[in-house]
Amino acid sequence: MGAASGRTGRPPLTAERKAAIRLEIARAAVDLFVAQGVAATTGEQIGQAVGVSARTVWRYFPTKESCVRPLLSTGVDTIAEALRHWEHGRPLPDAFDHLWTTDALPGPDVGALLRLARTEPALRAVWLQTHDEAEPVFARALAERARLPADDVRPAIWAAMLNAALRAAVDHHAYRTAEPAADPAAVRADLTASVRTALSAAAAGVT
């Protein structure tokens, strides 16, 4: 009898492992972009930093700039879940209290990325596209919270306000932090304060 008919080799990657690889690639890409610029960075370099081939990098991402997306989209589902359980009459920032110590808030590498995006339109486009994709997720969560039908326009408007507030808060924090602070806790506290302020402003228009 010839070779075994079943497949051999490595077992397929789990969804969790795929997500972990995507995040590793994203962090490596940011480090290289900050160190040597986007133009000078190649897919091969990103792959080498993670220990994978350039082919693997392109399997996960269509362009080198899009490699950063996992860092930017971290926490979207967590935020949506908090919105679904946001109690009426409770201040919106308080509904997120349990999130400040999780990965729902971006880390210092996102701040470095957004500072770089000031002069890199392709990176800025990825940041804005990430928020565009998050908005309907927030709208569905707010519709569920308010027990409104999916085609009601109000959750879409509320989601747009919330999304804009979150983006503005992170941008504001990143742009006024020229260099990473020596104390990571201070950076985290500043970002938390910016997000809480933005949420309070957005919640004024959400019933």
JSON list of C-alpha atoms in Angstrom, two decimals:
[
{"chain": "A", "resi": 1, "resn": "MET", "atom": "CA", "xyz": [0.00, 0.00, 0.00]},
{"chain": "A", "resi": 2, "resn": "GLY", "atom": "CA", "xyz": [1.27, 3.49, -0.82]},
{"chain": "A", "resi": 3, "resn": "ALA", "atom": "CA", "xyz": [1.49, 6.58, 1.30]},
{"chain": "A", "resi": 4, "resn": "ALA", "atom": "CA", "xyz": [-1.14, 7.08, 3.98]},
{"chain": "A", "resi": 5, "resn": "SER", "atom": "CA", "xyz": [-4.25, 8.69, 2.61]},
{"chain": "A", "resi": 6, "resn": "GLY", "atom": "CA", "xyz": [-4.75, 10.99, 5.58]},
{"chain": "A", "resi": 7, "resn": "ARG", "atom": "CA", "xyz": [-3.15, 14.40, 5.83]},
{"chain": "A", "resi": 8, "resn": "THR", "atom": "CA", "xyz": [0.18, 14.66, 7.58]},
{"chain": "A", "resi": 9, "resn": "GLY", "atom": "CA", "xyz": [2.19, 17.51, 8.96]},
{"chain": "A", "resi": 10, "resn": "ARG", "atom": "CA", "xyz": [1.29, 20.23, 11.44]},
{"chain": "A", "resi": 11, "resn": "PRO", "atom": "CA", "xyz": [-2.23, 20.41, 12.84]},
{"chain": "A", "resi": 12, "resn": "PRO", "atom": "CA", "xyz": [-4.32, 23.40, 11.72]},
{"chain": "A", "resi": 13, "resn": "LEU", "atom": "CA", "xyz": [-3.95, 26.56, 13.77]},
{"chain": "A", "resi": 14, "resn": "THR", "atom": "CA", "xyz": [-6.73, 27.38, 16.20]},
{"chain": "A", "resi": 15, "resn": "ALA", "atom": "CA", "xyz": [-8.60, 30.67, 15.95]},
{"chain": "A", "resi": 16, "resn": "GLU", "atom": "CA", "xyz": [-6.88, 31.81, 19.13]},
{"chain": "A", "resi": 17, "resn": "ARG", "atom": "CA", "xyz": [-3.43, 31.06, 17.72]},
{"chain": "A", "resi": 18, "resn": "LYS", "atom": "CA", "xyz": [-4.26, 32.85, 14.47]},
{"chain": "A", "resi": 19, "resn": "ALA", "atom": "CA", "xyz": [-5.36, 35.90, 16.44]},
{"chain": "A", "resi": 20, "resn": "ALA", "atom": "CA", "xyz": [-2.15, 35.75, 18.48]},
{"chain": "A", "resi": 21, "resn": "ILE", "atom": "CA", "xyz": [-0.03, 35.62, 15.32]},
{"chain": "A", "resi": 22, "resn": "ARG", "atom": "CA", "xyz": [-1.89, 38.58, 13.86]},
{"chain": "A", "resi": 23, "resn": "LEU", "atom": "CA", "xyz": [-1.24, 40.57, 17.03]},
{"chain": "A", "resi": 24, "resn": "GLU", "atom": "CA", "xyz": [2.45, 39.60, 17.04]},
{"chain": "A", "resi": 25, "resn": "ILE", "atom": "CA", "xyz": [2.76, 40.76, 13.43]},
{"chain": "A", "resi": 26, "resn": "ALA", "atom": "CA", "xyz": [0.98, 44.02, 14.28]},
{"chain": "A", "resi": 27, "resn": "ARG", "atom": "CA", "xyz": [3.33, 44.81, 17.15]},
{"chain": "A", "resi": 28, "resn": "ALA", "atom": "CA", "xyz": [6.40, 43.96, 15.11]},
{"chain": "A", "resi": 29, "resn": "ALA", "atom": "CA", "xyz": [5.16, 46.18, 12.27]},
{"chain": "A", "resi": 30, "resn": "VAL", "atom": "CA", "xyz": [4.65, 49.14, 14.61]},
{"chain": "A", "resi": 31, "resn": "ASP", "atom": "CA", "xyz": [8.10, 48.71, 16.13]},
{"chain": "A", "resi": 32, "resn": "LEU", "atom": "CA", "xyz": [9.70, 48.67, 12.66]},
{"chain": "A", "resi": 33, "resn": "PHE", "atom": "CA", "xyz": [7.60, 51.55, 11.35]},
{"chain": "A", "resi": 34, "resn": "VAL", "atom": "CA", "xyz": [8.59, 53.72, 14.32]},
{"chain": "A", "resi": 35, "resn": "ALA", "atom": "CA", "xyz": [12.26, 52.69, 14.17]},
{"chain": "A", "resi": 36, "resn": "GLN", "atom": "CA", "xyz": [12.91, 53.07, 10.45]},
{"chain": "A", "resi": 37, "resn": "GLY", "atom": "CA", "xyz": [9.78, 54.44, 8.78]},
{"chain": "A", "resi": 38, "resn": "VAL", "atom": "CA", "xyz": [7.02, 52.79, 6.79]},
{"chain": "A", "resi": 39, "resn": "ALA", "atom": "CA", "xyz": [8.70, 53.10, 3.40]},
{"chain": "A", "resi": 40, "resn": "ALA", "atom": "CA", "xyz": [11.88, 51.36, 4.57]},
{"chain": "A", "resi": 41, "resn": "THR", "atom": "CA", "xyz": [10.01, 48.47, 6.18]},
{"chain": "A", "resi": 42, "resn": "THR", "atom": "CA", "xyz": [9.37, 45.30, 4.20]},
{"chain": "A", "resi": 43, "resn": "GLY", "atom": "CA", "xyz": [7.12, 42.31, 4.70]},
{"chain": "A", "resi": 44, "resn": "GLU", "atom": "CA", "xyz": [10.22, 40.18, 5.03]},
{"chain": "A", "resi": 45, "resn": "GLN", "atom": "CA", "xyz": [11.46, 42.28, 7.95]},
{"chain": "A", "resi": 46, "resn": "ILE", "atom": "CA", "xyz": [8.09, 42.11, 9.69]},
{"chain": "A", "resi": 47, "resn": "GLY", "atom": "CA", "xyz": [8.03, 38.35, 9.28]},
{"chain": "A", "resi": 48, "resn": "GLN", "atom": "CA", "xyz": [11.59, 37.93, 10.54]},
{"chain": "A", "resi": 49, "resn": "ALA", "atom": "CA", "xyz": [10.75, 39.93, 13.67]},
{"chain": "A", "resi": 50, "resn": "VAL", "atom": "CA", "xyz": [7.97, 37.47, 14.45]},
{"chain": "A", "resi": 51, "resn": "GLY", "atom": "CA", "xyz": [9.68, 34.32, 13.23]},
{"chain": "A", "resi": 52, "resn": "VAL", "atom": "CA", "xyz": [7.40, 33.70, 10.24]},
{"chain": "A", "resi": 53, "resn": "SER", "atom": "CA", "xyz": [7.85, 34.04, 6.49]},
{"chain": "A", "resi": 54, "resn": "ALA", "atom": "CA", "xyz": [6.81, 37.04, 4.44]},
{"chain": "A", "resi": 55, "resn": "ARG", "atom": "CA", "xyz": [4.32, 34.72, 2.77]},
{"chain": "A", "resi": 56, "resn": "THR", "atom": "CA", "xyz": [2.66, 34.20, 6.14]},
{"chain": "A", "resi": 57, "resn": "VAL", "atom": "CA", "xyz": [2.51, 37.96, 6.71]},
{"chain": "A", "resi": 58, "resn": "TRP", "atom": "CA", "xyz": [0.72, 38.43, 3.38]},
{"chain": "A", "resi": 59, "resn": "ARG", "atom": "CA", "xyz": [-1.62, 35.55, 4.16]},
{"chain": "A", "resi": 60, "resn": "TYR", "atom": "CA", "xyz": [-2.92, 37.55, 7.11]},
{"chain": "A", "resi": 61, "resn": "PHE", "atom": "CA", "xyz": [-2.68, 41.09, 5.71]},
{"chain": "A", "resi": 62, "resn": "PRO", "atom": "CA", "xyz": [-2.97, 42.54, 2.18]},
{"chain": "A", "resi": 63, "resn": "THR", "atom": "CA", "xyz": [-0.46, 45.39, 2.78]},
{"chain": "A", "resi": 64, "resn": "LYS", "atom": "CA", "xyz": [2.23, 46.22, 5.29]},
{"chain": "A", "resi": 65, "resn": "GLU", "atom": "CA", "xyz": [0.21, 49.19, 6.57]},
{"chain": "A", "resi": 66, "resn": "SER", "atom": "CA", "xyz": [-2.79, 46.95, 7.27]},
{"chain": "A", "resi": 67, "resn": "CYS", "atom": "CA", "xyz": [-0.61, 44.82, 9.54]},
{"chain": "A", "resi": 68, "resn": "VAL", "atom": "CA", "xyz": [-1.38, 47.25, 12.37]},
{"chain": "A", "resi": 69, "resn": "ARG", "atom": "CA", "xyz": [-5.16, 46.64, 12.32]},
{"chain": "A", "resi": 70, "resn": "PRO", "atom": "CA", "xyz": [-5.30, 44.14, 15.22]},
{"chain": "A", "resi": 71, "resn": "LEU", "atom": "CA", "xyz": [-3.82, 46.72, 17.56]},
{"chain": "A", "resi": 72, "resn": "LEU", "atom": "CA", "xyz": [-6.37, 49.32, 16.50]},
{"chain": "A", "resi": 73, "resn": "SER", "atom": "CA", "xyz": [-9.41, 47.06, 16.69]},
{"chain": "A", "resi": 74, "resn": "THR", "atom": "CA", "xyz": [-8.59, 45.55, 20.08]},
{"chain": "A", "resi": 75, "resn": "GLY", "atom": "CA", "xyz": [-11.47, 45.96, 22.50]},
{"chain": "A", "resi": 76, "resn": "VAL", "atom": "CA", "xyz": [-14.30, 46.65, 20.01]},
{"chain": "A", "resi": 77, "resn": "ASP", "atom": "CA", "xyz": [-16.30, 43.58, 21.06]},
{"chain": "A", "resi": 78, "resn": "THR", "atom": "CA", "xyz": [-15.59, 44.26, 24.74]},
{"chain": "A", "resi": 79, "resn": "ILE", "atom": "CA", "xyz": [-16.86, 47.82, 24.39]},
{"chain": "A", "resi": 80, "resn": "ALA", "atom": "CA", "xyz": [-19.98, 46.62, 22.56]},
{"chain": "A", "resi": 81, "resn": "GLU", "atom": "CA", "xyz": [-20.73, 44.16, 25.35]},
{"chain": "A", "resi": 82, "resn": "ALA", "atom": "CA", "xyz": [-20.41, 46.95, 27.93]},
{"chain": "A", "resi": 83, "resn": "LEU", "atom": "CA", "xyz": [-22.86, 49.05, 25.92]},
{"chain": "A", "resi": 84, "resn": "ARG", "atom": "CA", "xyz": [-25.43, 46.26, 25.88]},
{"chain": "A", "resi": 85, "resn": "HIS", "atom": "CA", "xyz": [-25.34, 46.08, 29.68]},
{"chain": "A", "resi": 86, "resn": "TRP", "atom": "CA", "xyz": [-25.15, 49.83, 30.29]},
{"chain": "A", "resi": 87, "resn": "GLU", "atom": "CA", "xyz": [-27.90, 50.50, 32.83]},
{"chain": "A", "resi": 88, "resn": "HIS", "atom": "CA", "xyz": [-30.27, 53.38, 32.15]},
{"chain": "A", "resi": 89, "resn": "GLY", "atom": "CA", "xyz": [-29.50, 56.28, 34.45]},
{"chain": "A", "resi": 90, "resn": "ARG", "atom": "CA", "xyz": [-25.92, 55.17, 35.04]},
{"chain": "A", "resi": 91, "resn": "PRO", "atom": "CA", "xyz": [-23.17, 57.49, 33.74]},
{"chain": "A", "resi": 92, "resn": "LEU", "atom": "CA", "xyz": [-21.62, 55.95, 30.64]},
{"chain": "A", "resi": 93, "resn": "PRO", "atom": "CA", "xyz": [-18.00, 56.22, 31.89]},
{"chain": "A", "resi": 94, "resn": "ASP", "atom": "CA", "xyz": [-19.01, 54.25, 35.01]},
{"chain": "A", "resi": 95, "resn": "ALA", "atom": "CA", "xyz": [-20.35, 51.45, 32.81]},
{"chain": "A", "resi": 96, "resn": "PHE", "atom": "CA", "xyz": [-16.81, 51.05, 31.51]},
{"chain": "A", "resi": 97, "resn": "ASP", "atom": "CA", "xyz": [-15.10, 51.02, 34.90]},
{"chain": "A", "resi": 98, "resn": "HIS", "atom": "CA", "xyz": [-14.30, 47.32, 34.67]},
{"chain": "A", "resi": 99, "resn": "LEU", "atom": "CA", "xyz": [-12.60, 47.84, 31.29]},
{"chain": "A", "resi": 100, "resn": "TRP", "atom": "CA", "xyz": [-9.86, 50.25, 32.28]},
{"chain": "A", "resi": 101, "resn": "THR", "atom": "CA", "xyz": [-7.55, 47.42, 33.32]},
{"chain": "A", "resi": 102, "resn": "THR", "atom": "CA", "xyz": [-8.27, 45.21, 30.29]},
{"chain": "A", "resi": 103, "resn": "ASP", "atom": "CA", "xyz": [-7.15, 45.31, 26.66]},
{"chain": "A", "resi": 104, "resn": "ALA", "atom": "CA", "xyz": [-10.19, 47.38, 25.67]},
{"chain": "A", "resi": 105, "resn": "LEU", "atom": "CA", "xyz": [-7.99, 50.46, 25.88]},
{"chain": "A", "resi": 106, "resn": "PRO", "atom": "CA", "xyz": [-5.12, 50.73, 23.40]},
{"chain": "A", "resi": 107, "resn": "GLY", "atom": "CA", "xyz": [-1.59, 50.33, 24.65]},
{"chain": "A", "resi": 108, "resn": "PRO", "atom": "CA", "xyz": [1.42, 52.63, 24.25]},
{"chain": "A", "resi": 109, "resn": "ASP", "atom": "CA", "xyz": [2.27, 51.12, 20.87]},
{"chain": "A", "resi": 110, "resn": "VAL", "atom": "CA", "xyz": [-1.00, 52.51, 19.50]},
{"chain": "A", "resi": 111, "resn": "GLY", "atom": "CA", "xyz": [0.01, 55.97, 20.68]},
{"chain": "A", "resi": 112, "resn": "ALA", "atom": "CA", "xyz": [3.29, 55.64, 18.81]},
{"chain": "A", "resi": 113, "resn": "LEU", "atom": "CA", "xyz": [1.41, 54.41, 15.76]},
{"chain": "A", "resi": 114, "resn": "LEU", "atom": "CA", "xyz": [-1.02, 57.34, 15.75]},
{"chain": "A", "resi": 115, "resn": "ARG", "atom": "CA", "xyz": [1.80, 59.83, 16.13]},
{"chain": "A", "resi": 116, "resn": "LEU", "atom": "CA", "xyz": [3.42, 58.25, 13.09]},
{"chain": "A", "resi": 117, "resn": "ALA", "atom": "CA", "xyz": [0.10, 58.35, 11.22]},
{"chain": "A", "resi": 118, "resn": "ARG", "atom": "CA", "xyz": [0.27, 62.14, 11.24]},
{"chain": "A", "resi": 119, "resn": "THR", "atom": "CA", "xyz": [2.68, 61.91, 8.31]},
{"chain": "A", "resi": 120, "resn": "GLU", "atom": "CA", "xyz": [1.67, 58.49, 6.93]},
{"chain": "A", "resi": 121, "resn": "PRO", "atom": "CA", "xyz": [-1.72, 58.73, 5.17]},
{"chain": "A", "resi": 122, "resn": "ALA", "atom": "CA", "xyz": [-1.93, 54.96, 4.62]},
{"chain": "A", "resi": 123, "resn": "LEU", "atom": "CA", "xyz": [-1.68, 54.32, 8.35]},
{"chain": "A", "resi": 124, "resn": "ARG", "atom": "CA", "xyz": [-4.23, 57.05, 9.06]},
{"chain": "A", "resi": 125, "resn": "ALA", "atom": "CA", "xyz": [-6.57, 55.39, 6.58]},
{"chain": "A", "resi": 126, "resn": "VAL", "atom": "CA", "xyz": [-6.30, 52.08, 8.45]},
{"chain": "A", "resi": 127, "resn": "TRP", "atom": "CA", "xyz": [-7.12, 53.85, 11.74]},
{"chain": "A", "resi": 128, "resn": "LEU", "atom": "CA", "xyz": [-10.20, 55.52, 10.27]},
{"chain": "A", "resi": 129, "resn": "GLN", "atom": "CA", "xyz": [-11.34, 52.34, 8.53]},
{"chain": "A", "resi": 130, "resn": "THR", "atom": "CA", "xyz": [-11.12, 50.47, 11.81]},
{"chain": "A", "resi": 131, "resn": "HIS", "atom": "CA", "xyz": [-13.50, 52.96, 13.39]},
{"chain": "A", "resi": 132, "resn": "ASP", "atom": "CA", "xyz": [-15.83, 52.76, 10.39]},
{"chain": "A", "resi": 133, "resn": "GLU", "atom": "CA", "xyz": [-16.09, 49.01, 10.93]},
{"chain": "A", "resi": 134, "resn": "ALA", "atom": "CA", "xyz": [-16.60, 49.39, 14.70]},
{"chain": "A", "resi": 135, "resn": "GLU", "atom": "CA", "xyz": [-19.51, 51.79, 14.33]},
{"chain": "A", "resi": 136, "resn": "PRO", "atom": "CA", "xyz": [-22.19, 49.26, 13.23]},
{"chain": "A", "resi": 137, "resn": "VAL", "atom": "CA", "xyz": [-21.04, 46.93, 16.03]},
{"chain": "A", "resi": 138, "resn": "PHE", "atom": "CA", "xyz": [-21.71, 49.71, 18.54]},
{"chain": "A", "resi": 139, "resn": "ALA", "atom": "CA", "xyz": [-25.02, 50.54, 16.84]},
{"chain": "A", "resi": 140, "resn": "ARG", "atom": "CA", "xyz": [-26.27, 46.97, 17.19]},
{"chain": "A", "resi": 141, "resn": "ALA", "atom": "CA", "xyz": [-25.31, 46.95, 20.87]},
{"chain": "A", "resi": 142, "resn": "LEU", "atom": "CA", "xyz": [-27.09, 50.25, 21.52]},
{"chain": "A", "resi": 143, "resn": "ALA", "atom": "CA", "xyz": [-30.18, 49.08, 19.63]},
{"chain": "A", "resi": 144, "resn": "GLU", "atom": "CA", "xyz": [-30.29, 45.96, 21.78]},
{"chain": "A", "resi": 145, "resn": "ARG", "atom": "CA", "xyz": [-29.90, 48.03, 24.93]},
{"chain": "A", "resi": 146, "resn": "ALA", "atom": "CA", "xyz": [-32.75, 50.35, 23.92]},
{"chain": "A", "resi": 147, "resn": "ARG", "atom": "CA", "xyz": [-34.87, 47.47, 22.55]},
{"chain": "A", "resi": 148, "resn": "LEU", "atom": "CA", "xyz": [-35.15, 49.18, 19.21]},
{"chain": "A", "resi": 149, "resn": "PRO", "atom": "CA", "xyz": [-35.43, 47.49, 15.80]},
{"chain": "A", "resi": 150, "resn": "ALA", "atom": "CA", "xyz": [-32.28, 47.13, 13.75]},
{"chain": "A", "resi": 151, "resn": "ASP", "atom": "CA", "xyz": [-33.52, 49.63, 11.15]},
{"chain": "A", "resi": 152, "resn": "ASP", "atom": "CA", "xyz": [-34.12, 52.43, 13.69]},
{"chain": "A", "resi": 153, "resn": "VAL", "atom": "CA", "xyz": [-31.83, 55.35, 12.92]},
{"chain": "A", "resi": 154, "resn": "ARG", "atom": "CA", "xyz": [-31.28, 56.44, 16.52]},
{"chain": "A", "resi": 155, "resn": "PRO", "atom": "CA", "xyz": [-28.79, 53.72, 17.51]},
{"chain": "A", "resi": 156, "resn": "ALA", "atom": "CA", "xyz": [-26.78, 54.50, 14.38]},
{"chain": "A", "resi": 157, "resn": "ILE", "atom": "CA", "xyz": [-26.62, 58.16, 15.41]},
{"chain": "A", "resi": 158, "resn": "TRP", "atom": "CA", "xyz": [-25.68, 57.30, 18.99]},
{"chain": "A", "resi": 159, "resn": "ALA", "atom": "CA", "xyz": [-23.00, 54.92, 17.73]},
{"chain": "A", "resi": 160, "resn": "ALA", "atom": "CA", "xyz": [-21.58, 57.61, 15.46]},
{"chain": "A", "resi": 161, "resn": "MET", "atom": "CA", "xyz": [-21.31, 60.01, 18.40]},
{"chain": "A", "resi": 162, "resn": "LEU", "atom": "CA", "xyz": [-19.74, 57.39, 20.64]},
{"chain": "A", "resi": 163, "resn": "ASN", "atom": "CA", "xyz": [-17.33, 56.26, 17.94]},
{"chain": "A", "resi": 164, "resn": "ALA", "atom": "CA", "xyz": [-16.24, 59.82, 17.21]},
{"chain": "A", "resi": 165, "resn": "ALA", "atom": "CA", "xyz": [-15.74, 60.48, 20.91]},
{"chain": "A", "resi": 166, "resn": "LEU", "atom": "CA", "xyz": [-13.56, 57.40, 21.38]},
{"chain": "A", "resi": 167, "resn": "ARG", "atom": "CA", "xyz": [-11.48, 58.22, 18.31]},
{"chain": "A", "resi": 168, "resn": "ALA", "atom": "CA", "xyz": [-11.04, 61.84, 19.40]},
{"chain": "A", "resi": 169, "resn": "ALA", "atom": "CA", "xyz": [-10.01, 60.78, 22.91]},
{"chain": "A", "resi": 170, "resn": "VAL", "atom": "CA", "xyz": [-7.32, 58.38, 21.69]},
{"chain": "A", "resi": 171, "resn": "ASP", "atom": "CA", "xyz": [-6.10, 60.87, 19.08]},
{"chain": "A", "resi": 172, "resn": "HIS", "atom": "CA", "xyz": [-5.97, 63.63, 21.68]},
{"chain": "A", "resi": 173, "resn": "HIS", "atom": "CA", "xyz": [-4.00, 61.46, 24.08]},
{"chain": "A", "resi": 174, "resn": "ALA", "atom": "CA", "xyz": [-1.56, 60.26, 21.41]},
{"chain": "A", "resi": 175, "resn": "TYR", "atom": "CA", "xyz": [-0.97, 63.65, 19.83]},
{"chain": "A", "resi": 176, "resn": "ARG", "atom": "CA", "xyz": [-0.15, 65.41, 23.06]},
{"chain": "A", "resi": 177, "resn": "THR", "atom": "CA", "xyz": [2.17, 62.63, 24.21]},
{"chain": "A", "resi": 178, "resn": "ALA", "atom": "CA", "xyz": [5.20, 63.34, 22.06]},
{"chain": "A", "resi": 179, "resn": "GLU", "atom": "CA", "xyz": [7.24, 60.50, 23.55]},
{"chain": "A", "resi": 180, "resn": "PRO", "atom": "CA", "xyz": [6.28, 57.49, 25.66]},
{"chain": "A", "resi": 181, "resn": "ALA", "atom": "CA", "xyz": [6.36, 58.48, 29.32]},
{"chain": "A", "resi": 182, "resn": "ALA", "atom": "CA", "xyz": [8.79, 56.81, 31.68]},
{"chain": "A", "resi": 183, "resn": "ASP", "atom": "CA", "xyz": [5.85, 55.74, 33.85]},
{"chain": "A", "resi": 184, "resn": "PRO", "atom": "CA", "xyz": [3.44, 53.45, 31.91]},
{"chain": "A", "resi": 185, "resn": "ALA", "atom": "CA", "xyz": [0.89, 53.85, 34.70]},
{"chain": "A", "resi": 186, "resn": "ALA", "atom": "CA", "xyz": [0.83, 57.60, 34.12]},
{"chain": "A", "resi": 187, "resn": "VAL", "atom": "CA", "xyz": [0.25, 57.07, 30.41]},
{"chain": "A", "resi": 188, "resn": "ARG", "atom": "CA", "xyz": [-2.60, 54.68, 31.16]},
{"chain": "A", "resi": 189, "resn": "ALA", "atom": "CA", "xyz": [-4.15, 57.11, 33.63]},
{"chain": "A", "resi": 190, "resn": "ASP", "atom": "CA", "xyz": [-4.00, 59.95, 31.12]},
{"chain": "A", "resi": 191, "resn": "LEU", "atom": "CA", "xyz": [-5.65, 57.84, 28.43]},
{"chain": "A", "resi": 192, "resn": "THR", "atom": "CA", "xyz": [-8.34, 56.67, 30.85]},
{"chain": "A", "resi": 193, "resn": "ALA", "atom": "CA", "xyz": [-9.11, 60.27, 31.80]},
{"chain": "A", "resi": 194, "resn": "SER", "atom": "CA", "xyz": [-9.34, 61.29, 28.14]},
{"chain": "A", "resi": 195, "resn": "VAL", "atom": "CA", "xyz": [-11.69, 58.41, 27.33]},
{"chain": "A", "resi": 196, "resn": "ARG", "atom": "CA", "xyz": [-13.91, 59.09, 30.35]},
{"chain": "A", "resi": 197, "resn": "THR", "atom": "CA", "xyz": [-14.22, 62.73, 29.36]},
{"chain": "A", "resi": 198, "resn": "ALA", "atom": "CA", "xyz": [-15.09, 61.78, 25.79]},
{"chain": "A", "resi": 199, "resn": "LEU", "atom": "CA", "xyz": [-17.68, 59.21, 26.92]},
{"chain": "A", "resi": 200, "resn": "SER", "atom": "CA", "xyz": [-19.37, 61.77, 29.15]},
{"chain": "A", "resi": 201, "resn": "ALA", "atom": "CA", "xyz": [-19.60, 64.20, 26.24]},
{"chain": "A", "resi": 202, "resn": "ALA", "atom": "CA", "xyz": [-21.01, 61.53, 23.91]},
{"chain": "A", "resi": 203, "resn": "ALA", "atom": "CA", "xyz": [-23.49, 60.21, 26.48]},
{"chain": "A", "resi": 204, "resn": "ALA", "atom": "CA", "xyz": [-25.14, 63.63, 26.72]},
{"chain": "A", "resi": 205, "resn": "GLY", "atom": "CA", "xyz": [-26.82, 62.86, 23.40]},
{"chain": "A", "resi": 206, "resn": "VAL", "atom": "CA", "xyz": [-27.71, 59.21, 24.10]},
{"chain": "A", "resi": 207, "resn": "THR", "atom": "CA", "xyz": [-30.93, 58.30, 25.87]}
]
